[in-house]
XYZ file of C-alpha atoms in Angstrom:
608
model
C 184.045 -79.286 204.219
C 182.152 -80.982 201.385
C 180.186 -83.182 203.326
C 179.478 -80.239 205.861
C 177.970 -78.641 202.386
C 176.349 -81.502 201.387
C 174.892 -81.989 204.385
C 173.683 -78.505 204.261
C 171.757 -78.355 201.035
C 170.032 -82.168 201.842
C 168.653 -80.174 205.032
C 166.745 -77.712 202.604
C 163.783 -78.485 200.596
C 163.608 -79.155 196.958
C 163.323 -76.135 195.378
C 165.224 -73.687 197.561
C 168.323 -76.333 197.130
C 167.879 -75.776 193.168
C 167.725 -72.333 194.411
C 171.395 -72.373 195.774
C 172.142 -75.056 192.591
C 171.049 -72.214 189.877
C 173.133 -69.387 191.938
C 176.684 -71.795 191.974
C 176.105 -72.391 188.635
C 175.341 -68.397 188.381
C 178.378 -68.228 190.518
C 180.832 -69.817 187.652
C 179.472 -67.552 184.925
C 180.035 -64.347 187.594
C 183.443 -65.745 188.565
C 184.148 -65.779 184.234
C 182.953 -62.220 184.384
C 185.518 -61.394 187.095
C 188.242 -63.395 185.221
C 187.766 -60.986 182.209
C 189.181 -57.961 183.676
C 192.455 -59.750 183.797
C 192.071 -60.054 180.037
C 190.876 -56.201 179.539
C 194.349 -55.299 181.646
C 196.162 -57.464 179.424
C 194.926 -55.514 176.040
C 195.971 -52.217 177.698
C 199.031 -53.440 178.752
C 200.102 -55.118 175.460
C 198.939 -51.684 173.829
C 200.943 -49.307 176.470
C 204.264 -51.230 176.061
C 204.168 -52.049 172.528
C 204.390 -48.232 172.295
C 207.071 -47.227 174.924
C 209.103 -50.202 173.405
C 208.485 -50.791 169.765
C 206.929 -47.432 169.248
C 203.496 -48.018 167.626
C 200.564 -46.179 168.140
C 198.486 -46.167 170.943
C 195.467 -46.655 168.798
C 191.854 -45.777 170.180
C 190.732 -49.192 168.982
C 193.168 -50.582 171.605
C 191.373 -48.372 174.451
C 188.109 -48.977 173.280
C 188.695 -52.705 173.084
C 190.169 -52.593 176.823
C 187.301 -50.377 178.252
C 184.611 -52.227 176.462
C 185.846 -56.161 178.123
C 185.934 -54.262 181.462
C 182.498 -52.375 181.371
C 181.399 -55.527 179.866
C 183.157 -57.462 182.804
C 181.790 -55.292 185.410
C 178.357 -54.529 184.245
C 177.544 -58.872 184.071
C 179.264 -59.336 187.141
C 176.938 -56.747 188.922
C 173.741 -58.247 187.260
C 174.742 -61.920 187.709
C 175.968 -60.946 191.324
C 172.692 -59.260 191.882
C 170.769 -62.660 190.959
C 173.173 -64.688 192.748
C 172.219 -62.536 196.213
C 168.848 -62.887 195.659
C 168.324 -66.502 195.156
C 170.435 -67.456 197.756
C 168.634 -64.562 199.727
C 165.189 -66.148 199.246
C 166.726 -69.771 199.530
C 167.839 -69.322 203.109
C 164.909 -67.426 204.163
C 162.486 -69.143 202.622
C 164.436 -72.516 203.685
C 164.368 -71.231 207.234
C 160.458 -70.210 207.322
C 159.737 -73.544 206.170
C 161.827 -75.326 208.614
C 160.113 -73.791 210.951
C 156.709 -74.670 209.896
C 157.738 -78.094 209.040
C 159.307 -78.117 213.090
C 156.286 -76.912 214.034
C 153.872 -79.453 212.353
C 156.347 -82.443 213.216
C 155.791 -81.446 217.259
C 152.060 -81.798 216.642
C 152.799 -85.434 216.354
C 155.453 -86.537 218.308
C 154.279 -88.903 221.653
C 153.829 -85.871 224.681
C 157.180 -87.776 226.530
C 159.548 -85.807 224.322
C 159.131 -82.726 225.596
C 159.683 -84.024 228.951
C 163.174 -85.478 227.906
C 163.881 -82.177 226.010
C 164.339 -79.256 227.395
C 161.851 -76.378 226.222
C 165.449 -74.478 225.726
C 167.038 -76.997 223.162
C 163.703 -76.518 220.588
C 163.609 -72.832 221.275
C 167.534 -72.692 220.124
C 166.499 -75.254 217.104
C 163.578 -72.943 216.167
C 165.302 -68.977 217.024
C 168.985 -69.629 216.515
C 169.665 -72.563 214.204
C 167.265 -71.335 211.835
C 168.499 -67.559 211.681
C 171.597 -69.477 210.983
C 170.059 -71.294 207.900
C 168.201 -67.990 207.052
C 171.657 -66.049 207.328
C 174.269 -66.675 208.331
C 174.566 -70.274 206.706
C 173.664 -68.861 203.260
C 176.237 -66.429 203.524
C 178.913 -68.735 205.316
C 178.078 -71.711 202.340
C 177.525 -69.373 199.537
C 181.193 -67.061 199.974
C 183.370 -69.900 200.598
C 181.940 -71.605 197.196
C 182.669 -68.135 195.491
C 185.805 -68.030 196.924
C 186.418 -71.133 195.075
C 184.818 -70.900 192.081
C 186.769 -67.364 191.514
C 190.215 -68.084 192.344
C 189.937 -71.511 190.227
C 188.748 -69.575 188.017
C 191.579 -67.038 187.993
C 194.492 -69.608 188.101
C 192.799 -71.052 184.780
C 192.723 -67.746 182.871
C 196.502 -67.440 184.043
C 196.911 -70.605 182.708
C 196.833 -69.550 179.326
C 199.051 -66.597 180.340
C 201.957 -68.532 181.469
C 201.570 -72.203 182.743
C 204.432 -71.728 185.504
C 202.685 -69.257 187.169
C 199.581 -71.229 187.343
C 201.124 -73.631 189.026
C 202.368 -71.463 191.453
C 198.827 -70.418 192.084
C 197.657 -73.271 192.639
C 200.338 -74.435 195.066
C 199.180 -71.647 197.801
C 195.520 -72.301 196.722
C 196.262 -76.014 197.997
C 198.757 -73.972 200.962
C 195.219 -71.935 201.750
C 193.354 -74.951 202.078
C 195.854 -76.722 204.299
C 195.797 -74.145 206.664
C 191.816 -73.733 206.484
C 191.222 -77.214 207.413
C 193.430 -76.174 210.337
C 190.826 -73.603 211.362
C 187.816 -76.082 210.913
C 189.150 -78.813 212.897
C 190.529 -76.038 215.570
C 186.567 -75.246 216.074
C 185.325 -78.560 216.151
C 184.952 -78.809 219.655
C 184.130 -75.446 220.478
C 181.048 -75.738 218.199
C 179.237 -78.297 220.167
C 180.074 -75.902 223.490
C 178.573 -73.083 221.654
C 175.621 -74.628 220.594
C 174.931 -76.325 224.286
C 176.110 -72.820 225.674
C 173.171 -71.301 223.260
C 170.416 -73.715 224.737
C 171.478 -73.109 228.346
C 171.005 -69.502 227.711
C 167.477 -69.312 226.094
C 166.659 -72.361 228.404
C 167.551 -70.682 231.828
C 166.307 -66.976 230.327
C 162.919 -68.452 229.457
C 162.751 -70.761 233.037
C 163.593 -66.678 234.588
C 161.113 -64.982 232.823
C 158.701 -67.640 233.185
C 159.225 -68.064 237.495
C 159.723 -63.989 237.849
C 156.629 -64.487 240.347
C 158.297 -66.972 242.367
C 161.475 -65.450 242.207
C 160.498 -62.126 243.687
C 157.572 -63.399 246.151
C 160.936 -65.419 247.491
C 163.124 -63.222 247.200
C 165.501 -65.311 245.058
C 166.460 -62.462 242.934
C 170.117 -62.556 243.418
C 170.798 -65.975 243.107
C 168.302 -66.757 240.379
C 170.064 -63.607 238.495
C 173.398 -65.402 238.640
C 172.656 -68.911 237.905
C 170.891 -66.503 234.592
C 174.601 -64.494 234.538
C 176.860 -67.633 234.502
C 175.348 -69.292 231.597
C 175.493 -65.966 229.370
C 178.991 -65.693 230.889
C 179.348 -69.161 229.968
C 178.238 -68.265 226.443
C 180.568 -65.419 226.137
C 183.479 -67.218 226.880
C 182.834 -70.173 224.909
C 182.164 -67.152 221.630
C 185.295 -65.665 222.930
C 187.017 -68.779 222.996
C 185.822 -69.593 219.464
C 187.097 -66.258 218.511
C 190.656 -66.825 220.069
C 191.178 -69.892 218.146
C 190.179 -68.433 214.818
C 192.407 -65.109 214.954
C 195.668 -66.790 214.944
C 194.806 -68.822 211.814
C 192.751 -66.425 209.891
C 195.897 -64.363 210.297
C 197.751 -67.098 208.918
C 195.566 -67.648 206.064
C 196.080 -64.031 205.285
C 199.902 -64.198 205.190
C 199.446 -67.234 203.164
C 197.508 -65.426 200.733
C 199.692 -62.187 200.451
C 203.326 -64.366 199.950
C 201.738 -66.445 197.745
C 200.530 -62.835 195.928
C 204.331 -62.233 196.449
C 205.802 -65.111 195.117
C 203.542 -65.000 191.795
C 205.437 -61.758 191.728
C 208.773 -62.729 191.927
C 208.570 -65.855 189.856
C 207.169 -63.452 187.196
C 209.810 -60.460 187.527
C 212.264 -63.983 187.511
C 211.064 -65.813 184.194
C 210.551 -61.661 182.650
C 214.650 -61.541 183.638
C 215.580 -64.539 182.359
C 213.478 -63.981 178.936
C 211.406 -66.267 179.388
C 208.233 -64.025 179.483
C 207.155 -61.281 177.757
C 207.079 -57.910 179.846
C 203.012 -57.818 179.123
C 202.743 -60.956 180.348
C 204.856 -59.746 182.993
C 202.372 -56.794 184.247
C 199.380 -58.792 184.033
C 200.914 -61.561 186.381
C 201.710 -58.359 188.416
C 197.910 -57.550 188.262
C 196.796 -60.522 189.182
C 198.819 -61.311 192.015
C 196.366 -58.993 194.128
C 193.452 -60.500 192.697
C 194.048 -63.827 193.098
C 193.228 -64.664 197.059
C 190.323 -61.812 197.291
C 187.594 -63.581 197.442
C 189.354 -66.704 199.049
C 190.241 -64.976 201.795
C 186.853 -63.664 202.740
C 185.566 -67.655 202.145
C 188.376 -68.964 203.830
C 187.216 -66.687 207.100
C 183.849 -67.528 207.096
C 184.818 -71.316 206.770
C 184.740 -70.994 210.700
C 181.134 -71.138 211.072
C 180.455 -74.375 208.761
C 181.016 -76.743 211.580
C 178.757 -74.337 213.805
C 176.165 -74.728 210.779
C 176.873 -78.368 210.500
C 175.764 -78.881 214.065
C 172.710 -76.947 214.488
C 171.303 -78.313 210.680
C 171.854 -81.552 212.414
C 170.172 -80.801 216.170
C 167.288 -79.469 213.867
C 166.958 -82.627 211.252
C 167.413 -84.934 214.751
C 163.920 -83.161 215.861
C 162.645 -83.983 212.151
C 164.043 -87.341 212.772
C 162.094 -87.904 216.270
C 159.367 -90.904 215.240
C 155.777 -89.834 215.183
C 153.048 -91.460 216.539
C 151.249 -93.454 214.022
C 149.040 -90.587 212.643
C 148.131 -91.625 209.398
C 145.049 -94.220 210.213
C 142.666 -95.394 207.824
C 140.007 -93.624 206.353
C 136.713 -94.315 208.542
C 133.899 -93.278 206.884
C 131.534 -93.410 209.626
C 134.018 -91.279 211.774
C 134.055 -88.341 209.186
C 130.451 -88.630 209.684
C 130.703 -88.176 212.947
C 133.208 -85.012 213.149
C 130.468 -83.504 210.734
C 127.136 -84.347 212.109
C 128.491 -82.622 215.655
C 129.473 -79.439 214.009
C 125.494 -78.952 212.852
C 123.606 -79.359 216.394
C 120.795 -78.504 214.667
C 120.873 -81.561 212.482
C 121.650 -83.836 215.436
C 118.452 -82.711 217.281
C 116.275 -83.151 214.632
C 117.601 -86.493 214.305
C 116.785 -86.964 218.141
C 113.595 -85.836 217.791
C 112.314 -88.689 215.363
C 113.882 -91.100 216.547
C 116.788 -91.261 214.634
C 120.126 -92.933 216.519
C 122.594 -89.997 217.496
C 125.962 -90.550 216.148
C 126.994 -90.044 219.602
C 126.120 -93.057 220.878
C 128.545 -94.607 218.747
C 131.518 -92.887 220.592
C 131.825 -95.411 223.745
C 135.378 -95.282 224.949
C 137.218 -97.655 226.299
C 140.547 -99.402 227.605
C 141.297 -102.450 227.913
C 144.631 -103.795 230.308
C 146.416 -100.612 229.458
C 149.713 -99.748 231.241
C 152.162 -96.680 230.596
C 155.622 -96.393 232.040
C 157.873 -93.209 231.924
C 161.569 -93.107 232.229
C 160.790 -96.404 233.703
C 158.306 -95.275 236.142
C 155.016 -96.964 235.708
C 152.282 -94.687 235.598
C 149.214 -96.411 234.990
C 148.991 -100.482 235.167
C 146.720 -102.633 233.551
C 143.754 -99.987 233.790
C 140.459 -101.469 232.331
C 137.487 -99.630 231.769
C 134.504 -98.352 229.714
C 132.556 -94.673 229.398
C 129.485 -95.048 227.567
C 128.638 -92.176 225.154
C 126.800 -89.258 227.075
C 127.648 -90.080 230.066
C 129.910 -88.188 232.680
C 132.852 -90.173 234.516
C 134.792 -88.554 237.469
C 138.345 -89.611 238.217
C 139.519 -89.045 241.645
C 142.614 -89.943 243.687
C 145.736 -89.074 245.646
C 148.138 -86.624 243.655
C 150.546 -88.224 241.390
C 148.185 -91.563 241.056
C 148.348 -91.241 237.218
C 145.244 -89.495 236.724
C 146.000 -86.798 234.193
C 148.120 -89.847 232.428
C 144.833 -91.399 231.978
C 143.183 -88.962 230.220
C 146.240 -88.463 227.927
C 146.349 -91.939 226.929
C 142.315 -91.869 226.366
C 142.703 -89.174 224.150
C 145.887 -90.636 222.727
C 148.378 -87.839 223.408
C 150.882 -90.600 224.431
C 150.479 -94.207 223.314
C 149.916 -97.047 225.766
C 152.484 -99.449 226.114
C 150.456 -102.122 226.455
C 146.653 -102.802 226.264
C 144.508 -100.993 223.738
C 141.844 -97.854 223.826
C 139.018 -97.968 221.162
C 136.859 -95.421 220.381
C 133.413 -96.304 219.049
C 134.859 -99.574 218.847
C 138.377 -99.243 216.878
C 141.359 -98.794 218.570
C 142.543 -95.470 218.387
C 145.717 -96.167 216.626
C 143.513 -97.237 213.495
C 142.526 -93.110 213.386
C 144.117 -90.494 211.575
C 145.043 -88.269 214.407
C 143.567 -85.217 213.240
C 140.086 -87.469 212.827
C 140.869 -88.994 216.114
C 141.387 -85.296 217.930
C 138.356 -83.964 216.397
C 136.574 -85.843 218.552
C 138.185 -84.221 221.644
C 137.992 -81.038 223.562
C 139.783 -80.370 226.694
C 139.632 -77.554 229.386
C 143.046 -77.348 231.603
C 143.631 -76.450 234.421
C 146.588 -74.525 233.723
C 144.842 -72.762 230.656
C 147.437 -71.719 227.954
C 146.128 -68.129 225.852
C 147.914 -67.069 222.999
C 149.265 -63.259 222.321
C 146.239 -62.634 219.793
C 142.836 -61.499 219.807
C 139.928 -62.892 222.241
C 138.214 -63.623 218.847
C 140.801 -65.273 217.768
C 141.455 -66.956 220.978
C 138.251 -68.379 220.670
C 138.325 -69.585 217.315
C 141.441 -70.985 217.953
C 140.494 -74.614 216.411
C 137.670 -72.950 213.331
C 140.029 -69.587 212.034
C 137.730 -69.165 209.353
C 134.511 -69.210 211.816
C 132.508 -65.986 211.730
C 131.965 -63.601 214.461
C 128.282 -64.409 215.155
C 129.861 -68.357 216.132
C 132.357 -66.237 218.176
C 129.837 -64.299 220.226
C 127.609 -67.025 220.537
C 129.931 -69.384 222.261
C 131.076 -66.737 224.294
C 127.638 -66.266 225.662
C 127.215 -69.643 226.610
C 130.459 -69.791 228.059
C 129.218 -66.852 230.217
C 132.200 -64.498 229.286
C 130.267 -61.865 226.232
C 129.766 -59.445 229.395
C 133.347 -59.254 230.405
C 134.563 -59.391 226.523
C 132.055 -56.560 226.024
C 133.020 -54.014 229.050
C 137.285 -54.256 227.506
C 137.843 -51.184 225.621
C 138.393 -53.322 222.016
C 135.911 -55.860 222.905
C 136.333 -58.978 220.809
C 139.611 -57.449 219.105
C 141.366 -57.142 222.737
C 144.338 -58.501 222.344
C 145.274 -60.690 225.116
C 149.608 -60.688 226.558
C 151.512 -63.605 225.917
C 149.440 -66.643 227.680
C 146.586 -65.188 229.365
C 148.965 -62.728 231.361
C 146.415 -59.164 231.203
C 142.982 -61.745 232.331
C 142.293 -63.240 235.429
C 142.195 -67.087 235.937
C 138.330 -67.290 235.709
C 138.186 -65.299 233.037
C 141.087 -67.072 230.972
C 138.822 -70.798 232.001
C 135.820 -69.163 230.634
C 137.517 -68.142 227.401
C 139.262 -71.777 227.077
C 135.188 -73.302 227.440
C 134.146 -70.643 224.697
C 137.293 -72.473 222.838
C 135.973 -75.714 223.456
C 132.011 -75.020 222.911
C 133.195 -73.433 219.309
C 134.952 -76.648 218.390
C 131.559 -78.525 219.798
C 133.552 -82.251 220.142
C 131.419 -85.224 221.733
C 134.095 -85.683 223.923
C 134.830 -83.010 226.875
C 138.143 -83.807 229.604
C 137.786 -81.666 232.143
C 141.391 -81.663 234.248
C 140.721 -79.919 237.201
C 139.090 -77.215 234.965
C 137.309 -75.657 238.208
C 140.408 -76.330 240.520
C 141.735 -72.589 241.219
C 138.464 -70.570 240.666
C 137.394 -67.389 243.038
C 134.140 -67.789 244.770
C 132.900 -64.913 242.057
C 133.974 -66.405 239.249
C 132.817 -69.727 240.004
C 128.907 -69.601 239.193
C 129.443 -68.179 236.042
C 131.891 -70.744 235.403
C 130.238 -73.965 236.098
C 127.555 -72.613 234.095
C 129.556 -72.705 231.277
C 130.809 -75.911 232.024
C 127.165 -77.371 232.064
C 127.000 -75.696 228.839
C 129.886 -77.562 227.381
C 129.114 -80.661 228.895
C 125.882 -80.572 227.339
C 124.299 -83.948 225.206
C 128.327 -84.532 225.836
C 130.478 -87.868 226.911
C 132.422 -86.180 229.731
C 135.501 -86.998 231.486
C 136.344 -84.901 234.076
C 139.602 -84.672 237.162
C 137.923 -83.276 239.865
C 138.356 -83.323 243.951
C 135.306 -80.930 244.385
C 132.102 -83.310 245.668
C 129.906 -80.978 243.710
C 131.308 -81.986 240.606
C 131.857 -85.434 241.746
C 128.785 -86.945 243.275
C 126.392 -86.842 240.234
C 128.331 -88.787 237.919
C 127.454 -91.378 236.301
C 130.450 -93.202 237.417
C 133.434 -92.482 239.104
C 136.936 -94.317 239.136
C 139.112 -93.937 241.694
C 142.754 -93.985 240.702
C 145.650 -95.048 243.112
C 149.370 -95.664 241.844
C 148.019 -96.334 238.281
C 145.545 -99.140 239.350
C 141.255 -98.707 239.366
C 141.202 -98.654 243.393
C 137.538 -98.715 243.539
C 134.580 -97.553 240.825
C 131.103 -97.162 240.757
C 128.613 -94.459 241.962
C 128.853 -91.853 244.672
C 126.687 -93.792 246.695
C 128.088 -97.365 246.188
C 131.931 -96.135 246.857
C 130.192 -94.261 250.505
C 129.461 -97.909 251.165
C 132.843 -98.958 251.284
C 134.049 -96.966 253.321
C 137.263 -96.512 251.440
C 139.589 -94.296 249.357
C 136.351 -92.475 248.215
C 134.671 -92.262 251.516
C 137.749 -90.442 253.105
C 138.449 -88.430 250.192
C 135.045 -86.782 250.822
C 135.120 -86.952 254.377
C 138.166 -84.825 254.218
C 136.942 -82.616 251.416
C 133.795 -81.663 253.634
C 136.319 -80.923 256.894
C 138.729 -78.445 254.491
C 135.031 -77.056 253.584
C 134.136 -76.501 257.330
C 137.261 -75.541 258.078
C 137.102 -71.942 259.927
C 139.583 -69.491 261.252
């Protein structure tokens, strides 16, 4: 149990743990408090039976004397209590929101493969469950079964200095209690790990349902998707009820341990008060406490069941803190903070055009040299060499699952190769701080991802802090102000939960206002004009030319409009550079290229 505690408080942060320090330390002070009322019993009971049997005076001074140690008792137990509840309030919460954030930030750097061998279910449960059970149910769990400890130690010491015999009676079922708790813990060892998988099947298979709802009704798969959905929160119930089942039997026998070991502090006092051996006001405050003693235990001693739960999910969420990062730190260029600066201020790189000053763009050639990238094993891309001059726009074509998108990732470092090296203006990428390195890059999806905020916000997605007039103005190049404009909140629409209330030209436009407002010398293009209605489709490649302008562009395309114009064009077959050069030169050969167009221009002629 110690180590599941330990554990615990290493998992929060500095200052919320000497949050939960202060209120156990709070916690012995309260549990003194608590102790006292034996002690204000005592002075009423000494004063009550000194006058039935010796016949002195009930004096006032005797009931002023008791009342004042018990309003004194219960008026610093409330106020130390109250403290105690709200530090460990705002540790947990606080704790948990931080978690979160710190989750959060530590994704931003982990290599793109982990979320392929993790399912989006297990960091959903990390994020939604195991932190509500830092946040609340954890402080509780933690923070009653250390006040259940600190009081009823606290208790058998003041009965100490009652009667020593009696103490140790207390203490032998406080060591009874514990025996049979650890009976409870280890009883829900191993349905803790079932509960916690049974909790990421759950959210997993409810988010993969919510998510395919299209596919499952345009198939008709509503039945059986609903009860591969209703087995796993079956599953879940029965492994809770389960957990539940196995706890019952013990907490019951906790309880009887607590109430006979209330009885037997009883009889061994009514025994030593018959054989003269203690007083009779000794006597009724054994009596007393007897039903005080196992109180708080008891409600501890129940929740004591959920530290191995705890234990589990504080360690599924440190293992995602644990995950290595790529190497983001870098060194500090000084030319590339130039860089990211000079293209926010287009004005300042024309100016520098127009007399003849060298563009920091042309600095930002990219390149790869002998790079290969397996996954689960799986080679992806093999010993891929080659070089995109700044400004310049490269087209990568190929069969489907050649590795194309893979390059781009590795170009833009959102996996590191395995082999090989990418440089960027002439130092490998690795040597970059990835937030410098990133700054560099903008990228337009094909599957574009919208978040459940404002268009404005949408928009500004990588500059929070720019001001509306940036807003607007990207959104007119982007060709999407008109449609923005005719919504009945305009800029302040807010948009459902990825894109959902837009249309897929209209969520591509928004994604190139994204990208024009972060104005990176770098564009990727992946597929970006793909799934596009004829009527969306002018106003869309107009804002691509507006992106793309004075820009180093790579783009994924299979469209021979996009294609044919660039400045080169690699064609990418099972991870290797099948052929490269211009549209015209690859015609030539009469190979991968030629027949990718030749069947392009068919599908194009293609009539019913």
């Amino acid at each position: 149990m110690f180590e599941i505690l330990r554990n615990f408080f290493n998992f929060c942060d500095k200052e919320n743990r000497n949050k939960f320090y202060a209120s156990i330390v709070l916690g012995v002070v309260n549990s003194f408090f608590m102790a006292l009322r034996i002690a204000a019993i005592a002075v009423m009971m000494q004063g009550l039976i000194r006058t039935i049997t010796q016949g002195e005076p009930f004096t006032t001074r005797t009931i002023w004397l008791s009342f004042g140690i018990m309003v004194f008792s219960v008026t610093a137990g409330i106020i130390t209590k109250k403290t105690i509840s709200m530090w460990q309030t705002e540790g947990g919460y606080r704790t948990c929101a931080k978690k979160r954030i710190e989750i959060a930030e530590h994704l931003r750097y982990i290599p793109m493969g982990y979320f392929n061998k993790n399912s989006l279910g297990q960091i959903t449960s990390v994020t939604t469950n195991t932190m509500e059970l830092v946040g609340d149910v954890a402080t509780r769990a933690v923070m009653l079964v250390m006040q259940g400890l600190l009081d009823s130690a606290l208790i058998i010491v003041m009965i100490a200095f009652f009667d020593w015999r009696i103490a140790l009676v207390a203490l032998a079922g406080f060591l009874l209690f514990q025996f049979v708790n650890v009976f409870m813990r280890l009883s829900v060892r191993s349905v803790s790990e079932d509960k916690n998988i049974a909790d990421e099947n759950q959210i997993s298979k409810i988010l993969e349902y919510i998510q395919g709802i299209a596919e499952v009704r345009a198939y008709n798969l509503t039945g059986s998707r609903s009860r591969e959905l209703n087995d796993v929160i079956n599953q879940a119930k029965k492994v809770c009820l389960k957990m539940e089942l196995r706890c019952i039997p013990i907490a019951a026998l906790q309880s009887i341990v607590s109430k006979m070991c209330g009885v037997a502090i009883m009889l061994a006092s009514l025994f030593f008060f018959l054989q003269g051996t203690m007083t009779l006001e000794n006597c009724v405050v054994m009596l007393v406490c007897s039903f005080m003693l196992f109180t708080a235990l008891e409600a501890g001693g129940n929740y004591s069941a959920l530290l191995r739960i705890i234990d589990i999910g504080v360690k599924k969420a440190q293992a995602i803190l644990d995950v290595p990062t790529m190497d983001i730190e870098g060194e500090s260029h000084t030319d590339s903070e130039l860089l990211r600066n000079s293209f926010k201020e287009k004005e300042n790189i024309q100016n520098r055009d127009s007399v003849g000053i060298s563009n920091p763009c042309d600095n930002l050639t990219l390149s790869a040299r002998d790079i290969s990238f397996a996954y689960d094993k799986r080679k992806i891309i093999d010993g891929v060499s080659l070089t995109i001059p700044a400004r310049t726009t490269t087209a990568i074509v190929g069969p489907s699952g050649g590795g194309k998108t893979t390059l781009c990732h590795l170009l833009a470092r959102f996996w590191d190769v395995d082999s090989g090296s990418v440089t960027l203006g002439g130092k490998n990428v690795r040597d970059y701080d990835m937030d410098s390195l990133m700054s560099n890059f903008s990228f337009v999806f094909q599957n574009v991802y919208l978040f459940h905020d404002t268009i404005a916000n949408n928009i500004r997605f990588g500059e929070p802090n720019a001001p509306m007039e940036r807003v607007i103005e990207a959104a007119k190049k982007a060709c999407c102000h008109e449609f923005i404009s005719a919504l009945p909140d305009g800029y302040d629409t807010v948009i459902g939960e990825g894109g959902a209330s837009l249309s897929g030209g209209e969520k591509q436009r928004i994604s190139i206002a994204r990208a024009i407002m972060k104005d990176a010398p770098i564009i990727i293009l992946d597929e970006a004009t793909a799934n596009v209605d004829p009527e969306n489709e002018r106003d869309l490649m107009e804002a691509v030319k507006e992106l793309t302008r004075e820009k180093t562009v790579i783009m994924i395309a299979h469209r021979l409009k996009t294609v044919r114009h660039a400045d080169q064009i690699i064609v990418l077959d099972k991870g290797r550079i099948a052929e490269q050069g211009k549209h015209d030169e690859l015609m030539k050969m009469n190979g991968i290229y030629s027949r990718f167009i030749d069947s392009r221009k068919k599908a194009v002629s293609w009539k019913l």
